[in-house]
PDB file of C-alpha atoms in Angstrom:
ATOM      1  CA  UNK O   1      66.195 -32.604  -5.000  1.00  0.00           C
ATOM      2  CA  UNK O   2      67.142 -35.933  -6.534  1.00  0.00           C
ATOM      3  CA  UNK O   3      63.691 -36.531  -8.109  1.00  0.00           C
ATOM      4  CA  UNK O   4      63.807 -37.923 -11.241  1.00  0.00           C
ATOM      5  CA  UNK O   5      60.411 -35.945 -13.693  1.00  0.00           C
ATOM      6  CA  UNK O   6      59.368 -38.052 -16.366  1.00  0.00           C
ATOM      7  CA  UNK O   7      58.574 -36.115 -19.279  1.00  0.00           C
ATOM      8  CA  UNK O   8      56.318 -37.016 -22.408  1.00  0.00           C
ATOM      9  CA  UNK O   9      57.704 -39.590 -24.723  1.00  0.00           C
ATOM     10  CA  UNK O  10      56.781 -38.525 -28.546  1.00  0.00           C
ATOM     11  CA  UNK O  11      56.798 -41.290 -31.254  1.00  0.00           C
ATOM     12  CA  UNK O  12      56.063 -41.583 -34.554  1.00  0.00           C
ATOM     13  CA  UNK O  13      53.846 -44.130 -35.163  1.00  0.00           C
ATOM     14  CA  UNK O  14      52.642 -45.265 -39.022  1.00  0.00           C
ATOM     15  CA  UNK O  15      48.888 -44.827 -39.741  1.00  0.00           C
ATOM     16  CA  UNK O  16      47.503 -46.231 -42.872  1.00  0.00           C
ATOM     17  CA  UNK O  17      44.613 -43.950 -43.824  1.00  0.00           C
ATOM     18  CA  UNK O  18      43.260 -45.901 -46.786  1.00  0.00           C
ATOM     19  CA  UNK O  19      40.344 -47.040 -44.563  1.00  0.00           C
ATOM     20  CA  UNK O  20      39.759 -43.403 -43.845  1.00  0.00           C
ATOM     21  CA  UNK O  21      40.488 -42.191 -47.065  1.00  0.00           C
ATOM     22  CA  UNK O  22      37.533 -44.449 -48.866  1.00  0.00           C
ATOM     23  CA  UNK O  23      34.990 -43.363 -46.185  1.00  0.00           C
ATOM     24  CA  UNK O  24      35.348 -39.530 -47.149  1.00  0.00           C
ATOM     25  CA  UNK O  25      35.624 -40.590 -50.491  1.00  0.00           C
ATOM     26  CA  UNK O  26      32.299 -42.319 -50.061  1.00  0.00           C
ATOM     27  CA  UNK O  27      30.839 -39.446 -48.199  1.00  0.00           C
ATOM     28  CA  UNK O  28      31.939 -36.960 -50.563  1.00  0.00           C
ATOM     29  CA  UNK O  29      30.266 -39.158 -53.320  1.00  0.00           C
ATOM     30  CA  UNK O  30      26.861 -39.341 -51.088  1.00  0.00           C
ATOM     31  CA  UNK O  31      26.731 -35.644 -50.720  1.00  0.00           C
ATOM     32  CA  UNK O  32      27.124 -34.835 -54.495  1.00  0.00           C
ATOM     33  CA  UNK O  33      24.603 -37.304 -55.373  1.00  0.00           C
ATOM     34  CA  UNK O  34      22.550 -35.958 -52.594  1.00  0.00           C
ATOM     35  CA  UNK O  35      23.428 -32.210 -54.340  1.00  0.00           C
ATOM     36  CA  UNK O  36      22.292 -33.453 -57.970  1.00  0.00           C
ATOM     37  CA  UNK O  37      19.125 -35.367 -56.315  1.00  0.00           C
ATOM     38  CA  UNK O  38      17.970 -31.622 -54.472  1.00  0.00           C
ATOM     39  CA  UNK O  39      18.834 -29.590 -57.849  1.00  0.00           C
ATOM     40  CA  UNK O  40      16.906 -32.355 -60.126  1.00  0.00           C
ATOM     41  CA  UNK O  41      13.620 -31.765 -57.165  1.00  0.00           C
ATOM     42  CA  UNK O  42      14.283 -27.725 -57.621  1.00  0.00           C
ATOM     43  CA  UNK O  43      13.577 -28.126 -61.479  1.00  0.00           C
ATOM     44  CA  UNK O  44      10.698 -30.039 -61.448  1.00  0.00           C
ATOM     45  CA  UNK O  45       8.886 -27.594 -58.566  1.00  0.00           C
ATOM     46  CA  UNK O  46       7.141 -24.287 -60.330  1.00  0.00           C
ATOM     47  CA  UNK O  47       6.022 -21.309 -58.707  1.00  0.00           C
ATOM     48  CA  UNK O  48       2.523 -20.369 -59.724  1.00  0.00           C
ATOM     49  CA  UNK O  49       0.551 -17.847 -59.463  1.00  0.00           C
ATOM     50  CA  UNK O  50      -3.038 -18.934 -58.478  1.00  0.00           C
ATOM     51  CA  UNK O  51      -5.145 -16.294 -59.677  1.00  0.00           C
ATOM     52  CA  UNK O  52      -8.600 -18.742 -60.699  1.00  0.00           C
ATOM     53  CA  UNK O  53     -11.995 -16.866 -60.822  1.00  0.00           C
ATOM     54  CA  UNK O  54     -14.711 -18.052 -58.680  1.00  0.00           C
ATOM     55  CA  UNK O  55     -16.156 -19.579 -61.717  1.00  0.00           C
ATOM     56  CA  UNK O  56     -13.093 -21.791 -62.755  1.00  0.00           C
ATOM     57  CA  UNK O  57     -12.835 -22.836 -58.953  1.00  0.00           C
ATOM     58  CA  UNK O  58     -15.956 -24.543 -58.943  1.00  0.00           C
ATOM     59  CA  UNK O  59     -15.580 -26.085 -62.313  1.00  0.00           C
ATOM     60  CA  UNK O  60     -12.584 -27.713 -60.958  1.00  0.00           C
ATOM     61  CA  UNK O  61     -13.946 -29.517 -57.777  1.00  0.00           C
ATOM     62  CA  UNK O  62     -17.010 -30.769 -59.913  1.00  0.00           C
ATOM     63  CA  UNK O  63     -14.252 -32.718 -62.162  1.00  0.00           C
ATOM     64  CA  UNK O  64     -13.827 -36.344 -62.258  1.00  0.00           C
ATOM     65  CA  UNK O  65     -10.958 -38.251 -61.076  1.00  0.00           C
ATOM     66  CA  UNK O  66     -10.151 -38.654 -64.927  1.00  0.00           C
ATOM     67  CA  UNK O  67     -10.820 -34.797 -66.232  1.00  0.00           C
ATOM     68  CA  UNK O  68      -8.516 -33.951 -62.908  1.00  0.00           C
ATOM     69  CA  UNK O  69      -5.765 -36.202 -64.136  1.00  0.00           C
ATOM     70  CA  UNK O  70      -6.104 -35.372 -67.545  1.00  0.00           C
ATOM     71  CA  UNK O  71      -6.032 -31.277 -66.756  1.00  0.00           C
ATOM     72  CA  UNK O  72      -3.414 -31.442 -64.244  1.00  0.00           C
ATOM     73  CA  UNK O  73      -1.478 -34.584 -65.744  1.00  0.00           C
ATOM     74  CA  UNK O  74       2.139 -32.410 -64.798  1.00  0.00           C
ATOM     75  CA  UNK O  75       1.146 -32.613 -60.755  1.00  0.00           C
ATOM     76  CA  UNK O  76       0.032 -35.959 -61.419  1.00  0.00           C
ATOM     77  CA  UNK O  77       3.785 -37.217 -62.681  1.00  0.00           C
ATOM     78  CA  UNK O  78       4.883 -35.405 -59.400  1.00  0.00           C
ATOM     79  CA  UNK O  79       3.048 -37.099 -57.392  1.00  0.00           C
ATOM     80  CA  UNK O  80       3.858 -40.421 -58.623  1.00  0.00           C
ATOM     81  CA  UNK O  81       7.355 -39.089 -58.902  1.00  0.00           C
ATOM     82  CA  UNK O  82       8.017 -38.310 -55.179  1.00  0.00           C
ATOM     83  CA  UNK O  83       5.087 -41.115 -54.291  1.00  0.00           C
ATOM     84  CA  UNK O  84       7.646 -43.549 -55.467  1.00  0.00           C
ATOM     85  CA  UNK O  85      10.909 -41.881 -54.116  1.00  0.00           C
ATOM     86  CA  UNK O  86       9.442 -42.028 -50.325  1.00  0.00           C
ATOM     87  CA  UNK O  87       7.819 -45.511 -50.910  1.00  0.00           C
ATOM     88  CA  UNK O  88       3.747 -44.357 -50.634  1.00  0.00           C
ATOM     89  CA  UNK O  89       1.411 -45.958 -52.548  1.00  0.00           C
ATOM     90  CA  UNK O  90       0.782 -43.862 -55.639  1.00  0.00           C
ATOM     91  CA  UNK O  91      -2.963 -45.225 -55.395  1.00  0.00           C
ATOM     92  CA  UNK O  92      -2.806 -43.830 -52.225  1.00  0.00           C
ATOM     93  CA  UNK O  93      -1.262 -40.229 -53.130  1.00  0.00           C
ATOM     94  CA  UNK O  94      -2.992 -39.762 -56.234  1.00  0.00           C
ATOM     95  CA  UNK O  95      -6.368 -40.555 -54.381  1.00  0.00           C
ATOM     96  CA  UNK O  96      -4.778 -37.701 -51.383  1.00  0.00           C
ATOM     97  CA  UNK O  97      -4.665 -35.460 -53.706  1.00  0.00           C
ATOM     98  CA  UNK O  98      -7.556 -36.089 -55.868  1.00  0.00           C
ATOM     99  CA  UNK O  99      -9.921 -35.732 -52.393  1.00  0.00           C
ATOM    100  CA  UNK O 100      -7.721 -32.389 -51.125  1.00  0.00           C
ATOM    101  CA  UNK O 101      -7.146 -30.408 -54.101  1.00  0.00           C
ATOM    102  CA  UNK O 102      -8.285 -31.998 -57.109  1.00  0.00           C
ATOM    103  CA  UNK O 103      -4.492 -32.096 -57.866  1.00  0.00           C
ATOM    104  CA  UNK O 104      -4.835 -27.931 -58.019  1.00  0.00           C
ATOM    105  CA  UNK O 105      -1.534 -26.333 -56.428  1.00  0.00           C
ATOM    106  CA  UNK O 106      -3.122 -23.408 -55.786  1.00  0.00           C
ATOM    107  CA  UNK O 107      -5.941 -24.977 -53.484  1.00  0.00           C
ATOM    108  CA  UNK O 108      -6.377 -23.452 -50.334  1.00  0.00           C
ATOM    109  CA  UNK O 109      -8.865 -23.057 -47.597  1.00  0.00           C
ATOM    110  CA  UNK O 110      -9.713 -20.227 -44.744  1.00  0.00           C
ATOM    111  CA  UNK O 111      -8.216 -22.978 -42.207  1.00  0.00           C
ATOM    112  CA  UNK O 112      -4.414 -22.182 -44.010  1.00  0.00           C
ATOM    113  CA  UNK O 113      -4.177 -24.844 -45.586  1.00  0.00           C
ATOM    114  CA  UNK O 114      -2.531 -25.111 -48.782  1.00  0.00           C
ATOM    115  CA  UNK O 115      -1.231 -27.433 -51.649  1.00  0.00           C
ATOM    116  CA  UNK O 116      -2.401 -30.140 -53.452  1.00  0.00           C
ATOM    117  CA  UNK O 117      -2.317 -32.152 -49.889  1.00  0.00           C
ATOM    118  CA  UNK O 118      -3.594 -29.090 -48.012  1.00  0.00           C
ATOM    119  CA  UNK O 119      -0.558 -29.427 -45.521  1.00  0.00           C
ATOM    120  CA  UNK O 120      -1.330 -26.655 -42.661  1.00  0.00           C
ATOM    121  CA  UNK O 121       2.143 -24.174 -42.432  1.00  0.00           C
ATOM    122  CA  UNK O 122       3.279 -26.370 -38.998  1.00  0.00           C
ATOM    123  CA  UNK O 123       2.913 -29.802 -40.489  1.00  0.00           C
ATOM    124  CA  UNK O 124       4.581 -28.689 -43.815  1.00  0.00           C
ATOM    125  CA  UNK O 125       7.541 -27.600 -40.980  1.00  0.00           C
ATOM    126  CA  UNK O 126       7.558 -30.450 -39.402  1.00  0.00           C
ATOM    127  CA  UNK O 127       7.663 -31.988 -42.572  1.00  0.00           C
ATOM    128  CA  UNK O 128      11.235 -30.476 -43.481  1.00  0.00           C
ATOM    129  CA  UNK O 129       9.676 -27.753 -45.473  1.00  0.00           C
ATOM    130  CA  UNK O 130      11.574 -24.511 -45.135  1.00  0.00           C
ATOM    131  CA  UNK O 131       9.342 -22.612 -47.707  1.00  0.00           C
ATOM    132  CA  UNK O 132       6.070 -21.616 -49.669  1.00  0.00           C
ATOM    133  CA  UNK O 133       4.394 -24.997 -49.629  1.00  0.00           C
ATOM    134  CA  UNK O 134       3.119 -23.837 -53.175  1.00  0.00           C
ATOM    135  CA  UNK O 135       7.186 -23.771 -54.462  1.00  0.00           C
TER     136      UNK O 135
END
């Protein structure tokens, strides 16, 4: 009796979305080029099947720094490749790889290691990988 209920006022107000607008645009442009970067990394990863006798394994560890780069010279431009995307030292990732695997991708040891940088499965998680460590 004789109060007076306010009620909610509604108003159009003008928004200018530009600002808005150029952000998604931006973020839309990050994600493709973020899209093209992962497809690009897909193609230049192989599968392999590591088969190697017992033989051919020991050949391989007794090679030189120069026979392992010249065999393996494909890992070798990956290394440099991604050595140079996340800012190591390719010195320093070459001479990883040279020591752990003789730049093999099928190297492996009884501890579970794998990989030409013998990652173990939980640090290869950790990591961000999601898959064979070999892929």
């Amino acid at each position: 009796p004789g109060q007076i209920t306010a009620l909610p006022a509604l108003a159009q107000i003008a928004v200018i979305d530009n600002s808005n607008l150029d952000q998604r645009a931006q973020d839309e442009e990050h994600s493709t080029k973020s899209q093209e970067s992962k497809s690009d990394e897909q193609e230049k990863k192989k599968s392999l099947v590591c088969t190697y006798t017992n033989k051919y394994r020991s050949q391989m560890f007794s090679r030189s720094p120069g026979e392992a780069l010249s065999r393996d010279a494909e890992n070798a431009k990956l290394i440099r490749y991604y050595a140079q995307k996340y800012g190591v030292p390719e010195g320093l990732a070459l001479s990883v790889a040279y020591q752990e695997s003789r730049f093999d991708t099928c190297a492996g040891s009884h501890t579970g290691v794998k990989g030409v940088m013998q990652l173990t499965k939980r640090t290869g998680r950790q990591l961000g990988f999601d898959r064979d460590i070999n892929e």
